[in-house]
Amino acid sequence: MVTYLDAAMAPLRNTGQIRLYDEEGFVGMRKACDLTARCLDELVTMVAPGVTTEAIDRFVFEFGMDHGALPATLNYRGYTKSSCTSINHVVCHGIPDSKPLKDGDIVNIDVTYILDGWHGDSSRMYPVGTIKRAAERLLEVTYECLMRGIAAIKPGARTGAIGAAIQTYAEAERCSVVRDFCGHGVGRLFHDAPNILHYGSASEGVEMRPGMIFTVEPMINLGRPHVKVLSDGWTAVTRDRSLSAQYEHTIGVTETGCEIFTLSPKNLDRPGLRA
């Protein structure tokens, strides 16, 4: 049975219970998530052909340090980088390296900062130079999946409504939804209950209640949904090498709907795409 508890009374570990945060928690999350969004804004002008993902990762680390925040991925379960950079057919958890980005690439940059104990988690897709129409369409579909999933968030609904909205739209656009990874609770912990699936039925999942905080982060493929993890233990790629895209926001459930904590201050939530 699913149980909910006051986040202020919960231990700092994932117990499987769902934390309900108060206004103080929402204030903390706004600050952490705003910093993450501002970092992602700064990367818009940095992402270009010839730039390495290692240089991007270094910027993420230094930006965080300059603002009193620590990248949550750094040394997380042995991961040694400050961000994840997933290029083309990499679904998620791509490891920054010295290989330069090429014209026509698409790259997801995933950043989570810990600020005053709160985790701000978000990612965006960035086109590198001029991309093909098929890649641009995938970015458009994936962003729309994210926003349709978020539109389903309200008290009393079940988390399955998020996945149902995403899956319905993605498949109508002849794309597929990755099943192997999901959104998650976030706040004082990097990964917490509940899991947020990006497919399924509106009648499934746990009831959404005010005070819940979690990510919505659909991974959408141009080809089939199947993925595999490479020998490094992190990098997940599409089995058919089709392009994959992902956008992510951190969301708080309110009394009347939801609040998106990681919106871009500069309205750059979908860099490189037409408004």
Short mmCIF file of N, CA and C in Angstrom, two decimals, residues 64-178:
data_model
loop_
_atom_site.label_atom_id
_atom_site.label_comp_id
_atom_site.label_asym_id
_atom_site.label_seq_id
_atom_site.Cartn_x
_atom_site.Cartn_y
_atom_site.Cartn_z
N GLY A 64 28.06 25.89 -11.11
CA GLY A 64 27.54 25.49 -9.81
C GLY A 64 28.39 26.00 -8.66
N MET A 65 29.71 25.83 -8.78
CA MET A 65 30.61 26.29 -7.72
C MET A 65 30.49 27.79 -7.51
N ASP A 66 30.36 28.53 -8.60
CA ASP A 66 30.25 29.99 -8.52
C ASP A 66 28.98 30.43 -7.79
N HIS A 67 28.00 29.54 -7.74
CA HIS A 67 26.71 29.88 -7.11
C HIS A 67 26.42 29.05 -5.86
N GLY A 68 27.46 28.45 -5.31
CA GLY A 68 27.30 27.73 -4.05
C GLY A 68 26.55 26.42 -4.15
N ALA A 69 26.59 25.79 -5.33
CA ALA A 69 25.85 24.55 -5.54
C ALA A 69 26.79 23.44 -6.00
N LEU A 70 26.42 22.22 -5.69
CA LEU A 70 27.19 21.05 -6.07
C LEU A 70 26.41 20.24 -7.10
N PRO A 71 27.04 19.82 -8.21
CA PRO A 71 26.35 18.94 -9.16
C PRO A 71 26.04 17.60 -8.49
N ALA A 72 24.79 17.18 -8.55
CA ALA A 72 24.36 15.97 -7.85
C ALA A 72 24.95 14.71 -8.47
N THR A 73 25.27 14.73 -9.76
CA THR A 73 25.79 13.53 -10.41
C THR A 73 27.25 13.27 -10.07
N LEU A 74 27.98 14.29 -9.63
CA LEU A 74 29.42 14.15 -9.39
C LEU A 74 29.67 13.16 -8.25
N ASN A 75 30.30 12.04 -8.61
CA ASN A 75 30.60 10.95 -7.66
C ASN A 75 29.34 10.22 -7.18
N TYR A 76 28.23 10.37 -7.89
CA TYR A 76 27.01 9.63 -7.56
C TYR A 76 27.13 8.21 -8.07
N ARG A 77 27.18 7.25 -7.16
CA ARG A 77 27.30 5.83 -7.51
C ARG A 77 28.46 5.57 -8.47
N GLY A 78 29.55 6.32 -8.28
CA GLY A 78 30.74 6.13 -9.10
C GLY A 78 30.80 6.96 -10.36
N TYR A 79 29.74 7.73 -10.66
CA TYR A 79 29.74 8.60 -11.84
C TYR A 79 30.68 9.78 -11.58
N THR A 80 31.53 10.10 -12.54
CA THR A 80 32.61 11.06 -12.28
C THR A 80 32.42 12.43 -12.94
N LYS A 81 31.27 12.68 -13.50
CA LYS A 81 31.04 13.94 -14.21
C LYS A 81 29.94 14.76 -13.54
N SER A 82 29.85 16.04 -13.93
CA SER A 82 28.89 16.97 -13.34
C SER A 82 27.59 17.07 -14.11
N SER A 83 27.50 16.38 -15.23
CA SER A 83 26.30 16.41 -16.06
C SER A 83 26.26 15.13 -16.88
N CYS A 84 25.14 14.92 -17.57
CA CYS A 84 25.04 13.87 -18.57
C CYS A 84 24.82 14.53 -19.93
N THR A 85 25.54 14.06 -20.94
CA THR A 85 25.43 14.64 -22.28
C THR A 85 25.16 13.50 -23.27
N SER A 86 23.95 13.45 -23.78
CA SER A 86 23.50 12.30 -24.58
C SER A 86 23.27 12.73 -26.02
N ILE A 87 24.07 12.19 -26.92
CA ILE A 87 24.12 12.66 -28.31
C ILE A 87 23.43 11.67 -29.25
N ASN A 88 22.56 12.18 -30.10
CA ASN A 88 21.94 11.44 -31.20
C ASN A 88 21.20 10.18 -30.74
N HIS A 89 21.80 9.00 -30.87
CA HIS A 89 21.09 7.76 -30.50
C HIS A 89 21.32 7.38 -29.05
N VAL A 90 22.02 8.22 -28.29
CA VAL A 90 22.17 7.98 -26.85
C VAL A 90 20.89 8.44 -26.17
N VAL A 91 20.25 7.54 -25.46
CA VAL A 91 18.96 7.82 -24.83
C VAL A 91 19.13 8.66 -23.58
N CYS A 92 20.08 8.29 -22.73
CA CYS A 92 20.34 9.03 -21.50
C CYS A 92 21.66 8.58 -20.89
N HIS A 93 22.13 9.34 -19.92
CA HIS A 93 23.33 9.03 -19.14
C HIS A 93 24.60 8.99 -19.97
N GLY A 94 24.63 9.74 -21.08
CA GLY A 94 25.86 9.87 -21.84
C GLY A 94 26.94 10.56 -21.02
N ILE A 95 28.17 10.05 -21.09
CA ILE A 95 29.27 10.57 -20.28
C ILE A 95 30.06 11.60 -21.07
N PRO A 96 30.22 12.82 -20.56
CA PRO A 96 31.00 13.84 -21.26
C PRO A 96 32.43 13.36 -21.54
N ASP A 97 32.94 13.72 -22.74
CA ASP A 97 34.30 13.32 -23.11
C ASP A 97 34.91 14.37 -24.03
N SER A 98 36.05 14.03 -24.62
CA SER A 98 36.82 14.99 -25.41
C SER A 98 36.43 15.01 -26.89
N LYS A 99 35.45 14.22 -27.27
CA LYS A 99 35.02 14.20 -28.67
C LYS A 99 34.19 15.44 -28.98
N PRO A 100 34.55 16.20 -30.04
CA PRO A 100 33.79 17.42 -30.34
C PRO A 100 32.43 17.14 -30.95
N LEU A 101 31.47 18.00 -30.65
CA LEU A 101 30.17 17.93 -31.28
C LEU A 101 30.29 18.26 -32.76
N LYS A 102 29.42 17.65 -33.58
CA LYS A 102 29.45 17.87 -35.02
C LYS A 102 28.18 18.58 -35.48
N ASP A 103 28.30 19.30 -36.58
CA ASP A 103 27.13 19.94 -37.18
C ASP A 103 26.09 18.87 -37.50
N GLY A 104 24.84 19.11 -37.06
CA GLY A 104 23.76 18.17 -37.29
C GLY A 104 23.46 17.27 -36.11
N ASP A 105 24.34 17.27 -35.10
CA ASP A 105 24.07 16.48 -33.89
C ASP A 105 22.91 17.09 -33.11
N ILE A 106 22.27 16.25 -32.31
CA ILE A 106 21.37 16.74 -31.26
C ILE A 106 21.89 16.19 -29.94
N VAL A 107 21.86 17.01 -28.89
CA VAL A 107 22.42 16.58 -27.62
C VAL A 107 21.49 16.98 -26.47
N ASN A 108 21.25 16.02 -25.59
CA ASN A 108 20.53 16.32 -24.36
C ASN A 108 21.55 16.61 -23.27
N ILE A 109 21.36 17.69 -22.55
CA ILE A 109 22.23 18.02 -21.42
C ILE A 109 21.36 18.02 -20.17
N ASP A 110 21.74 17.15 -19.24
CA ASP A 110 20.98 16.90 -18.02
C ASP A 110 21.80 17.39 -16.83
N VAL A 111 21.22 18.34 -16.09
CA VAL A 111 21.92 18.96 -14.96
C VAL A 111 21.05 18.89 -13.72
N THR A 112 21.66 18.51 -12.61
CA THR A 112 20.99 18.58 -11.31
C THR A 112 21.94 19.26 -10.32
N TYR A 113 21.50 20.36 -9.75
CA TYR A 113 22.29 21.04 -8.72
C TYR A 113 21.69 20.79 -7.34
N ILE A 114 22.58 20.64 -6.36
CA ILE A 114 22.16 20.60 -4.96
C ILE A 114 22.48 21.97 -4.36
N LEU A 115 21.44 22.68 -3.98
CA LEU A 115 21.58 24.01 -3.40
C LEU A 115 20.87 24.03 -2.05
N ASP A 116 21.64 24.26 -1.01
CA ASP A 116 21.09 24.27 0.36
C ASP A 116 20.32 22.99 0.67
N GLY A 117 20.78 21.88 0.12
CA GLY A 117 20.16 20.59 0.40
C GLY A 117 19.03 20.20 -0.53
N TRP A 118 18.66 21.08 -1.47
CA TRP A 118 17.56 20.81 -2.40
C TRP A 118 18.11 20.48 -3.79
N HIS A 119 17.45 19.56 -4.49
CA HIS A 119 17.91 19.09 -5.80
C HIS A 119 17.05 19.69 -6.91
N GLY A 120 17.68 20.43 -7.80
CA GLY A 120 17.00 20.98 -8.97
C GLY A 120 17.42 20.20 -10.21
N ASP A 121 16.49 19.46 -10.82
CA ASP A 121 16.79 18.50 -11.87
C ASP A 121 16.07 18.87 -13.16
N SER A 122 16.83 19.02 -14.25
CA SER A 122 16.21 19.39 -15.52
C SER A 122 17.14 19.02 -16.67
N SER A 123 16.55 18.84 -17.85
CA SER A 123 17.37 18.64 -19.05
C SER A 123 16.66 19.23 -20.26
N ARG A 124 17.46 19.55 -21.26
CA ARG A 124 16.94 20.09 -22.51
C ARG A 124 17.71 19.49 -23.68
N MET A 125 17.09 19.53 -24.85
CA MET A 125 17.74 19.16 -26.09
C MET A 125 18.32 20.42 -26.75
N TYR A 126 19.51 20.25 -27.32
CA TYR A 126 20.18 21.35 -28.01
C TYR A 126 20.57 20.89 -29.41
N PRO A 127 20.12 21.59 -30.45
CA PRO A 127 20.60 21.28 -31.80
C PRO A 127 22.01 21.84 -31.98
N VAL A 128 22.85 21.10 -32.68
CA VAL A 128 24.23 21.52 -32.93
C VAL A 128 24.32 21.97 -34.38
N GLY A 129 24.50 23.27 -34.60
CA GLY A 129 24.51 23.78 -35.97
C GLY A 129 23.16 23.59 -36.62
N THR A 130 23.17 23.13 -37.87
CA THR A 130 21.94 22.90 -38.64
C THR A 130 21.58 21.42 -38.59
N ILE A 131 20.40 21.11 -38.08
CA ILE A 131 20.00 19.71 -37.96
C ILE A 131 18.98 19.36 -39.03
N LYS A 132 18.85 18.07 -39.31
CA LYS A 132 17.89 17.61 -40.32
C LYS A 132 16.46 17.75 -39.79
N ARG A 133 15.53 17.80 -40.73
CA ARG A 133 14.13 17.98 -40.35
C ARG A 133 13.63 16.83 -39.47
N ALA A 134 14.08 15.61 -39.72
CA ALA A 134 13.64 14.47 -38.91
C ALA A 134 14.06 14.67 -37.45
N ALA A 135 15.26 15.19 -37.23
CA ALA A 135 15.73 15.44 -35.87
C ALA A 135 14.94 16.58 -35.23
N GLU A 136 14.69 17.62 -36.02
CA GLU A 136 13.92 18.75 -35.50
C GLU A 136 12.52 18.31 -35.11
N ARG A 137 11.91 17.47 -35.94
CA ARG A 137 10.57 16.97 -35.62
C ARG A 137 10.59 16.14 -34.35
N LEU A 138 11.61 15.33 -34.15
CA LEU A 138 11.70 14.53 -32.93
C LEU A 138 11.77 15.44 -31.71
N LEU A 139 12.53 16.51 -31.79
CA LEU A 139 12.61 17.46 -30.67
C LEU A 139 11.25 18.10 -30.40
N GLU A 140 10.55 18.47 -31.47
CA GLU A 140 9.23 19.07 -31.32
C GLU A 140 8.26 18.10 -30.65
N VAL A 141 8.25 16.86 -31.11
CA VAL A 141 7.34 15.85 -30.55
C VAL A 141 7.67 15.60 -29.09
N THR A 142 8.95 15.48 -28.77
CA THR A 142 9.37 15.16 -27.40
C THR A 142 9.01 16.29 -26.44
N TYR A 143 9.22 17.53 -26.87
CA TYR A 143 8.85 18.65 -26.00
C TYR A 143 7.34 18.68 -25.78
N GLU A 144 6.59 18.43 -26.83
CA GLU A 144 5.14 18.40 -26.69
C GLU A 144 4.70 17.27 -25.77
N CYS A 145 5.39 16.14 -25.83
CA CYS A 145 5.10 15.03 -24.91
C CYS A 145 5.30 15.48 -23.47
N LEU A 146 6.41 16.15 -23.21
CA LEU A 146 6.68 16.66 -21.86
C LEU A 146 5.54 17.55 -21.38
N MET A 147 5.14 18.51 -22.19
CA MET A 147 4.15 19.48 -21.76
C MET A 147 2.76 18.85 -21.64
N ARG A 148 2.44 17.88 -22.47
CA ARG A 148 1.16 17.18 -22.33
C ARG A 148 1.14 16.34 -21.06
N GLY A 149 2.28 15.74 -20.74
CA GLY A 149 2.36 15.00 -19.48
C GLY A 149 2.17 15.91 -18.28
N ILE A 150 2.81 17.06 -18.31
CA ILE A 150 2.68 18.02 -17.22
C ILE A 150 1.25 18.54 -17.10
N ALA A 151 0.58 18.73 -18.23
CA ALA A 151 -0.80 19.23 -18.21
C ALA A 151 -1.75 18.26 -17.52
N ALA A 152 -1.35 16.99 -17.39
CA ALA A 152 -2.20 15.98 -16.75
C ALA A 152 -2.04 15.96 -15.23
N ILE A 153 -1.13 16.77 -14.71
CA ILE A 153 -0.85 16.74 -13.27
C ILE A 153 -1.85 17.61 -12.51
N LYS A 154 -2.56 17.00 -11.58
CA LYS A 154 -3.49 17.71 -10.72
C LYS A 154 -3.84 16.81 -9.53
N PRO A 155 -4.19 17.40 -8.39
CA PRO A 155 -4.56 16.57 -7.23
C PRO A 155 -5.74 15.66 -7.55
N GLY A 156 -5.66 14.43 -7.08
CA GLY A 156 -6.73 13.47 -7.29
C GLY A 156 -6.54 12.59 -8.49
N ALA A 157 -5.79 13.07 -9.49
CA ALA A 157 -5.48 12.23 -10.65
C ALA A 157 -4.37 11.25 -10.27
N ARG A 158 -4.19 10.22 -11.08
CA ARG A 158 -3.13 9.26 -10.83
C ARG A 158 -1.93 9.54 -11.74
N THR A 159 -0.77 9.12 -11.26
CA THR A 159 0.44 9.40 -12.04
C THR A 159 0.39 8.75 -13.42
N GLY A 160 -0.43 7.70 -13.57
CA GLY A 160 -0.59 7.08 -14.88
C GLY A 160 -1.14 8.02 -15.92
N ALA A 161 -1.84 9.07 -15.49
CA ALA A 161 -2.37 10.05 -16.43
C ALA A 161 -1.25 10.77 -17.17
N ILE A 162 -0.12 10.95 -16.50
CA ILE A 162 1.03 11.59 -17.12
C ILE A 162 1.54 10.71 -18.26
N GLY A 163 1.77 9.43 -17.94
CA GLY A 163 2.26 8.51 -18.95
C GLY A 163 1.29 8.31 -20.10
N ALA A 164 0.01 8.26 -19.78
CA ALA A 164 -1.00 8.06 -20.83
C ALA A 164 -0.99 9.22 -21.82
N ALA A 165 -0.87 10.45 -21.31
CA ALA A 165 -0.84 11.62 -22.18
C ALA A 165 0.39 11.60 -23.08
N ILE A 166 1.52 11.21 -22.52
CA ILE A 166 2.77 11.16 -23.28
C ILE A 166 2.70 10.07 -24.35
N GLN A 167 2.32 8.87 -23.95
CA GLN A 167 2.29 7.75 -24.89
C GLN A 167 1.30 7.99 -26.02
N THR A 168 0.13 8.50 -25.70
CA THR A 168 -0.89 8.73 -26.72
C THR A 168 -0.38 9.66 -27.81
N TYR A 169 0.26 10.76 -27.39
CA TYR A 169 0.75 11.72 -28.38
C TYR A 169 1.94 11.17 -29.15
N ALA A 170 2.91 10.58 -28.45
CA ALA A 170 4.12 10.09 -29.11
C ALA A 170 3.78 9.05 -30.18
N GLU A 171 2.92 8.11 -29.85
CA GLU A 171 2.60 7.05 -30.80
C GLU A 171 1.74 7.57 -31.95
N ALA A 172 0.92 8.58 -31.69
CA ALA A 172 0.15 9.19 -32.77
C ALA A 172 1.08 9.88 -33.78
N GLU A 173 2.25 10.30 -33.30
CA GLU A 173 3.25 10.94 -34.16
C GLU A 173 4.27 9.94 -34.70
N ARG A 174 3.96 8.64 -34.58
CA ARG A 174 4.79 7.55 -35.10
C ARG A 174 6.17 7.52 -34.44
N CYS A 175 6.21 7.86 -33.17
CA CYS A 175 7.42 7.74 -32.37
C CYS A 175 7.16 6.73 -31.25
N SER A 176 8.19 6.37 -30.51
CA SER A 176 8.02 5.39 -29.43
C SER A 176 8.54 5.95 -28.12
N VAL A 177 7.98 5.42 -27.02
CA VAL A 177 8.34 5.86 -25.67
C VAL A 177 9.27 4.82 -25.04
N VAL A 178 10.41 5.27 -24.55
CA VAL A 178 11.34 4.38 -23.85
C VAL A 178 10.71 3.93 -22.53
#
